[in-house]
Coordinates of C-alpha atoms and ligand atoms in Angstrom, one line a residue:
M26 CA 53.6 -75.0 4.0
R27 CA 56.7 -76.6 5.2
I28 CA 58.9 -76.0 2.0
L29 CA 62.1 -77.1 1.1
L30 CA 64.4 -74.6 -1.4
L31 CA 66.8 -77.4 -3.1
T32 CA 69.2 -75.5 -4.7
H33 CA 72.7 -75.2 -6.7
S34 CA 73.4 -72.2 -4.5
F35 CA 71.6 -69.3 -2.9
N36 CA 71.5 -66.9 -6.1
S37 CA 69.5 -64.1 -6.6
L38 CA 66.5 -66.2 -7.7
T39 CA 66.5 -68.5 -4.8
Q40 CA 66.9 -65.3 -2.3
R41 CA 63.9 -63.9 -3.8
L42 CA 62.0 -67.0 -3.6
F43 CA 63.0 -67.7 -0.3
T44 CA 62.0 -63.9 1.2
E45 CA 58.7 -63.8 -1.1
L46 CA 57.6 -67.6 0.3
R47 CA 58.7 -66.0 4.5
A48 CA 56.6 -63.0 3.9
Q49 CA 53.7 -65.6 2.6
K50 CA 54.2 -67.3 5.9
H51 CA 55.6 -70.2 4.8
T52 CA 58.1 -72.3 6.3
V53 CA 60.9 -72.3 4.1
S54 CA 64.7 -73.7 4.3
V55 CA 67.3 -74.2 2.5
E56 CA 69.4 -77.2 0.8
F57 CA 72.3 -76.6 -1.5
D58 CA 72.4 -79.5 -4.3
I59 CA 75.6 -81.1 -3.3
S60 CA 75.1 -85.2 -3.5
D61 CA 71.8 -87.3 -3.5
A62 CA 72.5 -88.8 0.0
V63 CA 72.8 -85.1 1.3
T64 CA 69.4 -83.9 -0.4
E65 CA 67.7 -87.0 0.9
E66 CA 68.9 -86.5 4.6
A67 CA 67.2 -82.8 4.3
V68 CA 63.9 -83.6 3.1
A69 CA 64.4 -87.0 6.0
L70 CA 65.2 -84.1 8.4
F71 CA 62.7 -81.3 7.2
R72 CA 59.6 -83.9 5.6
P73 CA 58.8 -80.6 3.2
D74 CA 55.0 -80.6 2.2
L75 CA 57.1 -79.3 -1.0
V76 CA 60.8 -79.4 -2.7
L77 CA 61.0 -76.3 -4.6
A78 CA 64.2 -76.4 -7.2
P79 CA 64.6 -72.8 -8.1
F80 CA 68.1 -73.5 -9.7
L81 CA 69.6 -76.6 -10.2
K82 CA 72.3 -77.9 -12.5
R83 CA 71.2 -81.7 -12.3
A84 CA 68.5 -83.9 -11.7
I85 CA 66.6 -84.1 -8.7
P86 CA 67.1 -88.0 -7.5
A87 CA 64.2 -90.1 -8.3
S88 CA 64.1 -91.4 -4.1
V89 CA 63.2 -88.0 -3.7
W90 CA 60.8 -86.8 -6.6
S91 CA 58.8 -90.5 -6.2
R92 CA 58.1 -89.8 -2.9
H93 CA 57.3 -85.7 -2.6
L94 CA 55.7 -82.7 -4.5
C95 CA 59.0 -81.6 -6.2
L96 CA 58.4 -78.3 -8.5
V97 CA 61.2 -76.8 -10.7
V98 CA 61.5 -73.5 -12.0
H99 CA 62.4 -74.2 -15.7
P100 CA 63.8 -70.4 -17.4
G101 CA 61.8 -71.5 -20.5
V102 CA 58.5 -71.8 -22.3
E103 CA 55.5 -74.4 -21.5
G104 CA 57.5 -77.3 -23.8
D105 CA 61.0 -76.0 -23.6
R106 CA 63.5 -78.8 -22.4
G107 CA 66.9 -79.0 -21.4
P108 CA 69.6 -76.7 -20.2
S109 CA 70.7 -73.1 -22.1
A110 CA 67.1 -72.2 -22.3
L111 CA 67.9 -68.4 -21.7
D112 CA 70.9 -68.6 -23.9
W113 CA 69.1 -70.0 -26.8
A114 CA 66.4 -67.3 -27.0
L115 CA 68.6 -64.8 -26.3
Q116 CA 70.9 -66.1 -29.0
Q117 CA 68.3 -66.3 -31.8
G118 CA 67.1 -62.9 -30.9
L119 CA 63.6 -64.2 -29.8
S120 CA 60.8 -61.4 -28.8
R121 CA 59.2 -63.3 -26.2
W122 CA 60.1 -66.0 -23.7
G123 CA 58.9 -67.6 -20.2
V124 CA 58.9 -69.4 -17.4
T125 CA 57.7 -72.6 -16.6
V126 CA 57.0 -74.0 -13.0
L127 CA 56.7 -77.9 -13.7
Q128 CA 56.7 -81.4 -11.7
A129 CA 59.9 -83.5 -11.3
Q130 CA 60.2 -86.7 -13.1
A131 CA 62.5 -89.2 -14.5
E132 CA 62.8 -87.2 -18.2
M133 CA 64.2 -83.7 -17.1
D134 CA 62.0 -81.1 -17.9
A135 CA 58.8 -83.2 -19.0
G136 CA 57.1 -82.9 -16.0
P137 CA 53.3 -81.6 -15.5
V138 CA 53.2 -77.9 -16.0
W139 CA 52.0 -76.3 -12.4
A140 CA 51.9 -73.0 -14.1
S141 CA 53.9 -70.9 -16.4
E142 CA 53.9 -66.9 -17.8
N143 CA 55.1 -65.7 -20.6
F144 CA 57.3 -62.2 -21.4
D145 CA 58.7 -59.7 -23.7
L146 CA 62.3 -60.8 -24.6
P147 CA 64.7 -57.4 -24.1
S148 CA 67.8 -57.5 -25.9
A149 CA 70.0 -57.4 -22.8
R150 CA 72.3 -59.7 -21.0
K151 CA 71.5 -63.2 -19.5
S152 CA 72.3 -62.3 -16.1
S153 CA 70.3 -59.2 -16.5
V154 CA 67.2 -61.0 -18.0
Y155 CA 67.2 -63.8 -15.6
R156 CA 67.6 -61.2 -12.4
R157 CA 64.7 -59.4 -14.0
E158 CA 62.4 -60.8 -16.6
V159 CA 62.8 -64.3 -15.2
T160 CA 62.4 -63.2 -11.6
E161 CA 59.5 -61.8 -11.7
A162 CA 57.9 -64.3 -13.9
A163 CA 59.1 -66.9 -11.6
V164 CA 57.7 -65.1 -8.4
R165 CA 54.4 -65.3 -10.0
C166 CA 54.5 -68.7 -11.3
V167 CA 55.6 -70.3 -7.8
A168 CA 52.8 -68.3 -5.8
L169 CA 50.3 -69.5 -8.4
A170 CA 51.9 -73.2 -8.1
V171 CA 51.9 -73.3 -4.3
Q172 CA 48.2 -72.0 -4.0
R173 CA 47.2 -74.8 -6.5
V174 CA 49.4 -77.4 -4.4
Q175 CA 47.9 -75.8 -1.4
S176 CA 44.1 -76.4 -3.0
G177 CA 44.5 -79.3 -3.5
D178 CA 42.1 -79.6 -6.7
F179 CA 44.5 -78.6 -9.3
T180 CA 45.5 -81.1 -12.3
P181 CA 48.8 -80.3 -13.9
R182 CA 48.8 -80.9 -17.6
T183 CA 51.5 -82.4 -19.4
V184 CA 52.6 -80.4 -22.2
P185 CA 54.5 -82.1 -25.1
G186 CA 58.0 -80.6 -25.9
Q187 CA 61.3 -81.1 -27.4
A188 CA 64.8 -80.8 -25.5
H189 CA 67.3 -78.6 -26.9
V190 CA 71.3 -79.5 -26.9
P191 CA 73.2 -77.5 -24.1
M192 CA 74.8 -74.5 -26.1
A193 CA 78.5 -75.0 -26.4
Q194 CA 81.3 -72.8 -26.9
N195 CA 81.1 -73.6 -30.9
H196 CA 77.7 -72.3 -31.2
R197 CA 78.8 -69.1 -29.6
R198 CA 82.0 -68.9 -31.4
I199 CA 82.3 -65.2 -33.1
D200 CA 83.5 -64.5 -36.6
W201 CA 84.9 -60.9 -36.4
Q202 CA 85.1 -60.9 -40.0
A203 CA 81.7 -61.8 -41.0
D204 CA 79.0 -61.7 -37.9
P205 CA 77.1 -58.1 -37.9
T206 CA 77.6 -56.1 -34.5
A207 CA 73.9 -57.2 -33.9
V208 CA 75.0 -61.1 -33.9
V209 CA 78.5 -60.2 -32.2
L210 CA 76.2 -58.5 -29.2
A211 CA 73.6 -61.0 -29.1
K212 CA 76.3 -64.0 -28.7
L213 CA 78.0 -62.0 -26.0
R214 CA 74.6 -61.4 -24.0
A215 CA 73.5 -64.5 -24.4
A216 CA 76.7 -66.0 -22.8
D217 CA 77.1 -63.2 -19.7
G218 CA 77.7 -64.3 -16.8
V219 CA 78.5 -67.5 -17.3
P220 CA 80.2 -69.0 -19.3
G221 CA 81.2 -66.0 -21.6
V222 CA 82.1 -66.5 -25.1
A223 CA 85.8 -68.2 -26.1
D224 CA 87.9 -66.0 -28.0
T225 CA 91.2 -64.1 -28.3
L226 CA 92.6 -61.2 -27.2
F227 CA 96.4 -60.0 -28.1
G228 CA 96.9 -63.3 -29.2
Q229 CA 95.7 -65.5 -26.1
P230 CA 93.0 -67.0 -25.1
C231 CA 90.3 -65.7 -22.9
H232 CA 86.9 -65.6 -22.0
L233 CA 84.8 -62.0 -23.4
F234 CA 81.9 -60.6 -21.0
D235 CA 80.6 -57.3 -20.4
A236 CA 79.8 -56.2 -24.3
W237 CA 78.7 -52.5 -25.2
P238 CA 77.6 -51.1 -28.6
E239 CA 79.8 -48.4 -30.2
A240 CA 78.0 -46.1 -32.5
E241 CA 80.9 -43.8 -33.6
L242 CA 83.9 -45.6 -33.9
R243 CA 84.9 -48.0 -36.7
G244 CA 88.2 -50.1 -37.9
T245 CA 89.4 -53.1 -39.4
P246 CA 86.9 -56.1 -38.5
G247 CA 88.3 -57.9 -35.4
D248 CA 91.1 -55.4 -34.6
V249 CA 91.0 -53.9 -30.9
L250 CA 91.0 -50.0 -31.5
V251 CA 90.9 -48.1 -28.5
R252 CA 90.9 -48.1 -24.5
R253 CA 88.5 -46.7 -22.3
E254 CA 89.0 -46.2 -18.6
T255 CA 88.4 -50.6 -17.9
A256 CA 87.2 -51.5 -21.3
I257 CA 88.7 -51.7 -24.7
L258 CA 87.0 -51.6 -28.2
R259 CA 87.3 -54.2 -30.8
A260 CA 85.9 -53.8 -34.6
T261 CA 83.0 -55.5 -36.0
C262 CA 82.3 -56.0 -39.7
D263 CA 79.7 -52.8 -39.3
A264 CA 80.5 -51.3 -36.3
A265 CA 82.5 -51.8 -33.0
V266 CA 81.6 -53.5 -29.7
W267 CA 83.4 -52.3 -26.3
I268 CA 84.6 -55.8 -24.4
G269 CA 84.5 -54.6 -20.5
H270 CA 85.4 -58.0 -18.5
V271 CA 87.6 -61.2 -19.5
K272 CA 88.2 -64.2 -17.9
R273 CA 92.0 -65.9 -18.9
P274 CA 92.4 -69.8 -18.4
G275 CA 92.9 -70.4 -14.8
G276 CA 91.6 -66.9 -13.9
F277 CA 88.7 -65.3 -12.6
K278 CA 86.8 -62.4 -14.2
L279 CA 88.6 -58.9 -14.4
P280 CA 87.9 -55.6 -16.0
T281 CA 89.9 -56.0 -19.5
T282 CA 92.3 -53.5 -19.0
L283 CA 93.4 -54.9 -15.5
A284 CA 93.7 -58.4 -17.2
F285 CA 95.5 -57.6 -20.1
P286 CA 98.4 -55.1 -19.3
E287 CA 98.8 -55.4 -23.2
A288 CA 96.1 -52.8 -23.3
S289 CA 97.8 -49.6 -22.0
A290 CA 99.6 -49.5 -25.2
L291 CA 96.2 -48.7 -27.1
P292 CA 95.0 -45.1 -27.6
E293 CA 92.7 -43.8 -25.2
S294 CA 89.3 -42.9 -26.3
T295 CA 87.8 -40.2 -23.4
L296 CA 84.7 -38.9 -23.1
T297 CA 83.5 -35.5 -21.9
P298 CA 83.8 -36.1 -17.7
W299 CA 80.7 -37.4 -16.3
L300 CA 78.2 -36.0 -19.2
K301 CA 76.0 -38.9 -20.7
A302 CA 77.4 -39.5 -24.4
G303 CA 74.8 -38.4 -27.1
S304 CA 74.9 -41.8 -28.8
P305 CA 75.5 -45.3 -27.7
T306 CA 78.9 -46.0 -26.0
W307 CA 80.5 -47.6 -23.5
Q308 CA 80.6 -45.1 -20.3
D309 CA 80.3 -46.5 -17.1
I310 CA 80.0 -43.1 -15.3
A311 CA 77.1 -40.6 -16.8
Y312 CA 75.2 -37.5 -16.0
T313 CA 72.3 -36.3 -17.0
E314 CA 69.9 -33.1 -15.8
S315 CA 66.1 -32.9 -16.2
D316 CA 64.2 -30.0 -14.1
G317 CA 66.4 -29.2 -11.6
V318 CA 67.8 -32.5 -11.1
G319 CA 70.7 -34.1 -11.5
F320 CA 71.1 -37.8 -12.4
L321 CA 74.1 -40.0 -11.4
D322 CA 74.1 -43.5 -13.3
F323 CA 77.1 -46.1 -12.7
E324 CA 77.0 -49.0 -14.3
F325 CA 79.7 -51.3 -12.5
Y326 CA 79.4 -54.7 -13.6
N327 CA 78.0 -56.3 -11.1
G328 CA 77.7 -53.7 -8.7
A329 CA 81.7 -54.2 -7.7
M330 CA 82.9 -51.0 -7.0
S331 CA 87.0 -50.8 -7.2
T332 CA 89.4 -48.2 -5.7
A333 CA 89.0 -46.4 -9.1
Q334 CA 85.6 -46.6 -9.3
C335 CA 85.0 -45.1 -6.2
Q336 CA 87.2 -42.2 -6.7
R337 CA 86.0 -41.4 -10.2
L338 CA 82.6 -41.7 -8.9
Q339 CA 83.6 -39.5 -5.7
Q340 CA 84.7 -36.9 -8.3
A341 CA 81.6 -37.1 -9.9
V342 CA 79.4 -36.3 -7.0
V343 CA 81.6 -33.8 -6.3
W344 CA 81.6 -32.5 -9.6
A345 CA 77.6 -33.1 -9.5
A346 CA 76.9 -30.9 -6.3
T347 CA 78.7 -27.6 -8.3
Q348 CA 75.8 -27.7 -10.8
P349 CA 72.6 -25.6 -10.4
T350 CA 70.3 -27.8 -9.6
G351 CA 68.6 -28.5 -6.1
V352 CA 68.9 -32.7 -5.8
I353 CA 71.1 -35.3 -7.1
V354 CA 69.7 -38.5 -7.8
L355 CA 72.4 -41.5 -7.4
R356 CA 71.1 -44.2 -9.8
G357 CA 73.4 -46.9 -9.6
G358 CA 73.3 -49.5 -12.5
A359 CA 70.1 -51.6 -14.1
D360 CA 71.2 -54.5 -12.4
F361 CA 73.0 -53.7 -9.4
W362 CA 73.0 -50.3 -7.2
S363 CA 76.4 -51.1 -5.6
N364 CA 77.9 -54.8 -4.1
G365 CA 80.6 -53.0 -1.9
I366 CA 84.5 -53.3 -2.3
H367 CA 85.2 -54.9 -5.9
L368 CA 86.6 -58.2 -4.5
N369 CA 88.0 -60.1 -8.1
T370 CA 90.2 -56.4 -8.2
I371 CA 91.3 -57.1 -4.6
E372 CA 92.3 -60.7 -5.6
A373 CA 94.7 -59.7 -8.9
A374 CA 96.4 -57.3 -6.7
A375 CA 99.8 -58.1 -5.5
S376 CA 99.1 -57.4 -1.8
P377 CA 95.1 -58.4 -1.7
S378 CA 95.4 -56.8 1.9
D379 CA 96.6 -53.6 0.8
E380 CA 94.2 -53.5 -2.0
S381 CA 91.2 -54.1 0.6
W382 CA 92.5 -51.1 2.5
A383 CA 92.8 -48.8 -0.3
N384 CA 89.2 -50.0 -1.5
I385 CA 87.6 -49.4 1.6
V386 CA 89.4 -46.1 2.5
A387 CA 88.0 -44.8 -1.3
M388 CA 84.3 -46.1 -0.6
D389 CA 84.3 -43.9 2.7
D390 CA 86.0 -41.2 1.0
L391 CA 82.8 -41.5 -1.3
T392 CA 80.3 -42.6 1.6
E393 CA 81.5 -38.8 2.8
A394 CA 81.4 -36.9 -0.1
I395 CA 77.2 -38.0 -0.3
L396 CA 77.0 -37.5 3.1
R397 CA 78.7 -33.9 3.7
C398 CA 77.1 -32.6 0.8
E399 CA 74.9 -29.6 1.7
T400 CA 74.3 -27.6 -1.3
H401 CA 72.0 -30.0 -3.1
Y402 CA 69.4 -33.0 -1.0
T403 CA 70.6 -36.6 -2.5
V404 CA 68.4 -39.2 -3.4
A405 CA 69.7 -43.1 -3.9
A406 CA 67.3 -44.6 -6.2
L407 CA 68.2 -48.4 -6.3
R408 CA 66.9 -49.9 -9.5
G409 CA 68.9 -52.9 -9.0
G410 CA 70.0 -55.1 -5.6
A411 CA 72.5 -53.8 -3.6
G412 CA 74.4 -55.9 -0.8
A413 CA 77.0 -55.5 1.9
G414 CA 78.7 -52.1 1.7
G415 CA 76.4 -50.8 -0.8
C416 CA 73.7 -51.1 1.3
F417 CA 75.3 -48.4 3.5
L418 CA 76.7 -46.6 0.9
A419 CA 72.8 -45.8 -0.3
R420 CA 71.8 -45.0 3.0
A421 CA 74.6 -42.3 3.1
A422 CA 71.9 -40.1 0.6
D423 CA 69.0 -38.1 2.0
L424 CA 66.2 -40.3 1.1
V425 CA 66.8 -43.9 -0.5
W426 CA 63.9 -45.0 -2.5
V427 CA 64.0 -49.0 -3.6
R428 CA 62.4 -50.2 -6.5
D429 CA 59.7 -53.1 -5.0
G430 CA 61.2 -56.8 -5.8
T431 CA 64.9 -56.0 -5.4
V432 CA 66.6 -57.9 -3.2
L433 CA 69.0 -56.5 -0.4
N434 CA 71.7 -58.1 1.3
P435 CA 72.3 -55.6 4.1
H436 CA 75.6 -57.3 6.1
Y437 CA 78.8 -58.1 5.4
K438 CA 79.0 -61.1 7.7
N439 CA 78.8 -63.9 4.6
M440 CA 81.9 -62.3 3.5
G441 CA 84.8 -63.9 6.3
N442 CA 82.6 -62.3 9.0
L443 CA 83.9 -58.4 7.9
Y444 CA 83.4 -55.9 10.2
G445 CA 82.1 -53.6 7.7
S446 CA 82.5 -49.5 7.0
E447 CA 81.0 -47.1 5.0
L448 CA 80.2 -45.4 8.4
W449 CA 77.6 -47.6 8.7
T450 CA 78.0 -47.4 12.7
Y451 CA 76.6 -43.8 12.2
L452 CA 74.3 -44.2 9.6
L453 CA 72.4 -47.1 10.9
P454 CA 71.4 -46.6 14.3
K455 CA 70.3 -43.2 13.3
R456 CA 67.8 -44.7 11.2
V457 CA 67.2 -48.1 13.0
G458 CA 67.9 -47.4 16.8
T459 CA 71.1 -49.8 18.0
A460 CA 69.1 -52.4 18.5
G461 CA 68.0 -52.6 15.1
A462 CA 71.4 -52.0 13.4
H463 CA 72.6 -54.7 15.5
A464 CA 70.1 -56.9 14.5
I465 CA 70.6 -56.0 10.6
M466 CA 74.3 -56.8 11.3
R467 CA 74.0 -59.9 12.5
N468 CA 71.0 -61.1 10.1
R469 CA 72.8 -62.8 7.5
L470 CA 69.9 -63.1 5.3
P471 CA 68.4 -61.0 2.6
M472 CA 66.1 -58.6 2.7
T473 CA 62.9 -57.5 0.5
A474 CA 62.5 -53.7 -0.5
A475 CA 59.4 -53.5 1.9
D476 CA 60.9 -55.2 4.4
A477 CA 64.0 -52.4 4.4
V478 CA 61.3 -49.5 4.4
R479 CA 59.3 -51.2 7.4
T480 CA 62.4 -51.6 8.8
G481 CA 63.3 -47.9 8.6
L482 CA 66.4 -48.8 6.9
Y483 CA 65.2 -47.1 3.6
D484 CA 62.7 -44.5 3.1
R485 CA 60.5 -45.7 0.5
C486 CA 59.5 -49.0 -2.1
L487 CA 58.3 -47.8 -5.4
P488 CA 55.9 -50.3 -7.7
S489 CA 58.4 -51.9 -9.9
A490 CA 56.8 -51.1 -13.1
G491 CA 57.6 -47.4 -14.0
F492 CA 60.3 -46.8 -11.1
D493 CA 62.3 -44.8 -13.2
A494 CA 59.6 -42.4 -14.7
E495 CA 58.7 -42.2 -10.5
V496 CA 61.7 -41.5 -9.5
M497 CA 61.9 -39.0 -11.8
L498 CA 58.7 -37.1 -11.0
R499 CA 59.2 -37.3 -7.3
A500 CA 63.1 -35.5 -7.7
Q501 CA 61.5 -33.1 -10.0
A502 CA 58.7 -32.5 -7.5
L503 CA 61.5 -32.1 -4.6
A504 CA 63.7 -30.0 -6.4
K505 CA 60.8 -27.2 -7.2
S506 CA 59.4 -27.8 -3.5
C507 CA 59.2 -24.7 -1.5
Q508 CA 60.9 -26.7 1.4
L509 CA 63.9 -27.4 0.0
A510 CA 65.8 -24.7 1.2
S511 CA 64.6 -25.8 4.8
L512 CA 65.3 -29.4 4.1
L513 CA 68.6 -28.7 3.0
S514 CA 69.5 -26.2 6.2
D515 CA 67.6 -28.9 8.2
K516 CA 70.2 -31.3 7.0
A517 CA 73.2 -28.9 7.5
A518 CA 72.1 -28.2 10.9
M519 CA 71.9 -32.0 12.0
R520 CA 75.2 -32.7 10.5
R521 CA 77.0 -29.8 12.8
T522 CA 75.0 -31.3 15.9
D523 CA 76.1 -35.1 15.2
E524 CA 79.7 -33.4 14.0
A525 CA 79.8 -31.8 17.8
A526 CA 78.6 -35.1 19.5
K527 CA 80.9 -37.3 17.6
P528 CA 82.9 -36.8 14.4
L529 CA 82.5 -38.9 11.4
A530 CA 86.3 -39.0 11.5
S531 CA 85.9 -41.2 15.0
Y532 CA 83.1 -43.4 13.3
R533 CA 85.8 -43.8 10.3
H534 CA 88.2 -44.3 12.7
E535 CA 86.9 -47.4 14.9
E536 CA 85.4 -48.9 11.6
L537 CA 88.6 -48.8 9.8
R538 CA 90.5 -50.0 12.9
E539 CA 88.2 -53.5 12.7
M540 CA 88.7 -53.7 9.0
Q541 CA 92.7 -53.5 9.4
R542 CA 92.0 -56.3 12.1
N543 CA 90.0 -58.3 9.1
F544 CA 92.6 -57.6 6.1
Y545 CA 96.0 -57.9 8.0
G546 CA 95.2 -59.9 11.1
F547 CA 95.4 -63.6 12.5
D548 CA 92.2 -64.9 11.0
A549 CA 92.4 -64.8 7.5
S550 CA 88.4 -66.0 6.8
Y551 CA 87.6 -63.1 4.9
H552 CA 90.8 -63.6 2.5
V553 CA 89.8 -67.5 2.3
A554 CA 86.0 -66.0 1.6
R555 CA 86.7 -63.8 -0.9
H556 CA 89.0 -66.7 -2.4
H557 CA 86.5 -69.0 -3.2
F558 CA 83.7 -66.1 -3.9
V559 CA 85.7 -65.0 -7.0
R560 CA 86.4 -68.4 -8.0
R561 CA 82.7 -69.0 -7.6
S562 CA 83.9 -72.6 -5.9
P563 CA 81.1 -74.6 -5.3
Q564 CA 79.9 -75.2 -1.9
S565 CA 80.4 -78.0 0.0
W566 CA 77.6 -77.5 2.5
T567 CA 74.8 -75.5 3.6
P568 CA 75.2 -72.6 5.8
R569 CA 73.0 -73.1 9.2
H570 CA 71.4 -69.8 9.0
L571 CA 69.8 -70.9 5.6
A572 CA 69.0 -74.7 6.5
L573 CA 66.6 -74.6 9.1
H574 CA 66.2 -78.3 9.5
R575 CA 69.7 -78.5 10.4
E576 CA 69.4 -76.3 13.8
L577 CA 70.4 -78.2 16.5
D578 CA 66.6 -77.4 18.2
W579 CA 65.1 -78.7 15.0
K580 CA 62.6 -80.6 15.9
I581 CA 60.9 -83.5 13.2
P582 CA 57.4 -82.0 12.5
A583 CA 54.6 -84.8 13.3
Ligands
COA625 N1 82.8 -57.8 -6.0 C1 83.6 -58.4 -7.1 N2 82.4 -58.9 -7.8 C2 80.9 -59.2 -7.3 C3 80.9 -58.3 -5.9 C4 81.7 -57.8 -5.3 N3 81.5 -57.2 -4.1 N4 79.5 -58.8 -5.6 C5 78.9 -59.9 -6.9 N5 80.2 -59.9 -7.3 C6 79.6 -60.8 -8.6 C7 79.7 -62.3 -8.6 O1 81.1 -62.6 -8.2 C8 78.8 -62.5 -9.7 O2 79.8 -62.5 -10.8 P1 79.5 -63.3 -11.9 O3 79.2 -62.9 -13.3 O4 80.9 -64.4 -12.5 O5 78.4 -64.4 -11.6 C9 78.1 -61.5 -9.7 O6 78.6 -60.2 -9.3 C10 76.3 -61.7 -9.2 O7 76.5 -62.1 -7.7 P2 75.8 -63.4 -7.5 O8 76.5 -63.4 -5.9 O9 75.8 -64.4 -8.3 O10 74.6 -62.7 -7.3 P3 73.7 -62.6 -6.0 O11 72.4 -61.9 -6.8 O12 73.3 -64.1 -5.8 O13 74.0 -62.3 -4.7 C11 75.2 -60.5 -3.1 C12 73.9 -60.9 -4.5 C13 75.4 -59.1 -3.3 C14 74.4 -61.3 -2.3 C15 76.5 -61.3 -3.3 O14 77.1 -61.1 -4.8 C16 77.7 -61.3 -2.8 O15 77.6 -61.6 -1.3 N6 78.4 -59.8 -3.2 C17 79.8 -59.8 -2.3 C18 79.2 -58.4 -1.5 C19 80.4 -58.0 -0.2 O16 80.9 -59.0 0.7 N7 81.0 -56.6 -0.8 C20 82.6 -56.9 -0.3 C21 81.7 -56.1 1.3 S1 81.5 -54.6 1.2

């Protein structure tokens, strides 16, 4: 089928559906929902069998839905209608929620249902539920709906329903004197990553994001108690919550201690370095050990890794390599493994060029620390997605295992034609050959986990269900294996041979020379792209590599 994805942006769900539908051999093109006229033009050019809307902020024009079959992915159960569907479900603490694929018609979300699926709703951030539970259910619902469209003998049902009001900031407001921690967390999670909860900190307005429970520290409700790295702790009436990120008026999302210099006056609450705390708290880097394996979790918000985070993670990796284990598993965060250098902290810096440089140097130091580790076998286990430099950082490990369903974006070009570093010029050709490396870097499209393994970029795609347990079993088996010693000596020997052929320092120097041009040169494309990315500027056109129907050689199907 020819399927047109009509979407507000190429967000995580759209990327996943794009890769899945293409893997099922459909011809898929994308048009961003910019205006009715542009949508009408896209439909006229592409003549789709089906228009699929995974993520829209406004209605599909009647001129399109009245002439073409248009299916909308609604992140709600059958009968649920209107915006803020997931926000309401999370804030109300519902235990089950769902996804419905319905046909577009005049009344929003009221059209006949082509497929639906319900799931257990975890107490997690909205952005996380969207990327995991909603996306998995949506992929299955869309596959079923497409199959039903193709079969031609399915009659969708119209179900009764009720529209809820859009969730406004007055519904989200936190009463720090009266709301118990569970309610505070539910409100903050229902608002993450957009729009956040409007509040004040240090007497100034801001929106709050990235909340974590605290089990031990207490204080006067509403007071800001302590800071830890980039987060601050605020007391509730029965405990306290950590706030990791905030957005100040007119600004963009930043780590709280960076957005509010006032936070530096707060007392510091530290943890035993790297070891995972025994009770719930905010901890961005946490080490645990099990049967000869050291696990490093790095829960960096949105997978963005600032200069300081790269430096601290490098210290943690070096420290983990001194422990009496045989294998180190780099587990990243639950939603993202890594999305490369931290574009928001760079944007906020006095000199974004200098901060970009510092960040990429710290990233390269971390890459080298993983790559040069000779005491342990290293595994990057990708539970969540990875983008740009994050994809190549993972490749510095000896093995990369990736969860089925994970979306990867192993390219830099979308960020203003960045050349990229993280030693990709050394790491990639070794796995996929020179032509393969160039193909990956040229391709601006997302890649499935299965494709990453098929092309040789990564080593193994493991089932989504039970991924963590499977990683643990495999890593423990590796640590116990009688082959571990020879694996370690082989990798040391390979490193020496490669170093003799061309030192890592040369690869790094060549990459950084290009990056220097990106950061300081006459072409400011990277700075412009970053400016729009961190401010989430609306799209003004669909990039050519997504819109097949706008290719110069596109032929209108007969
Ligand atoms: N620095 C700072 N923030 C980042 C980030 C980065 N490198 N990568 C992602 N984010 C943030 C986004 O701003 C967004 O923030 P929000 O919570 O305000 O919405 C959030 O992470 C999710 O990103 P989004 O783009 O909505 O997710 P996605 O799943 O649709 O797309 C990527 C994933 C990786 C394709 C996309 O985020 C991306 O291109 N990131 C930039 C990668 C990059 O160029 N890194 C620098 C070069 S190494």
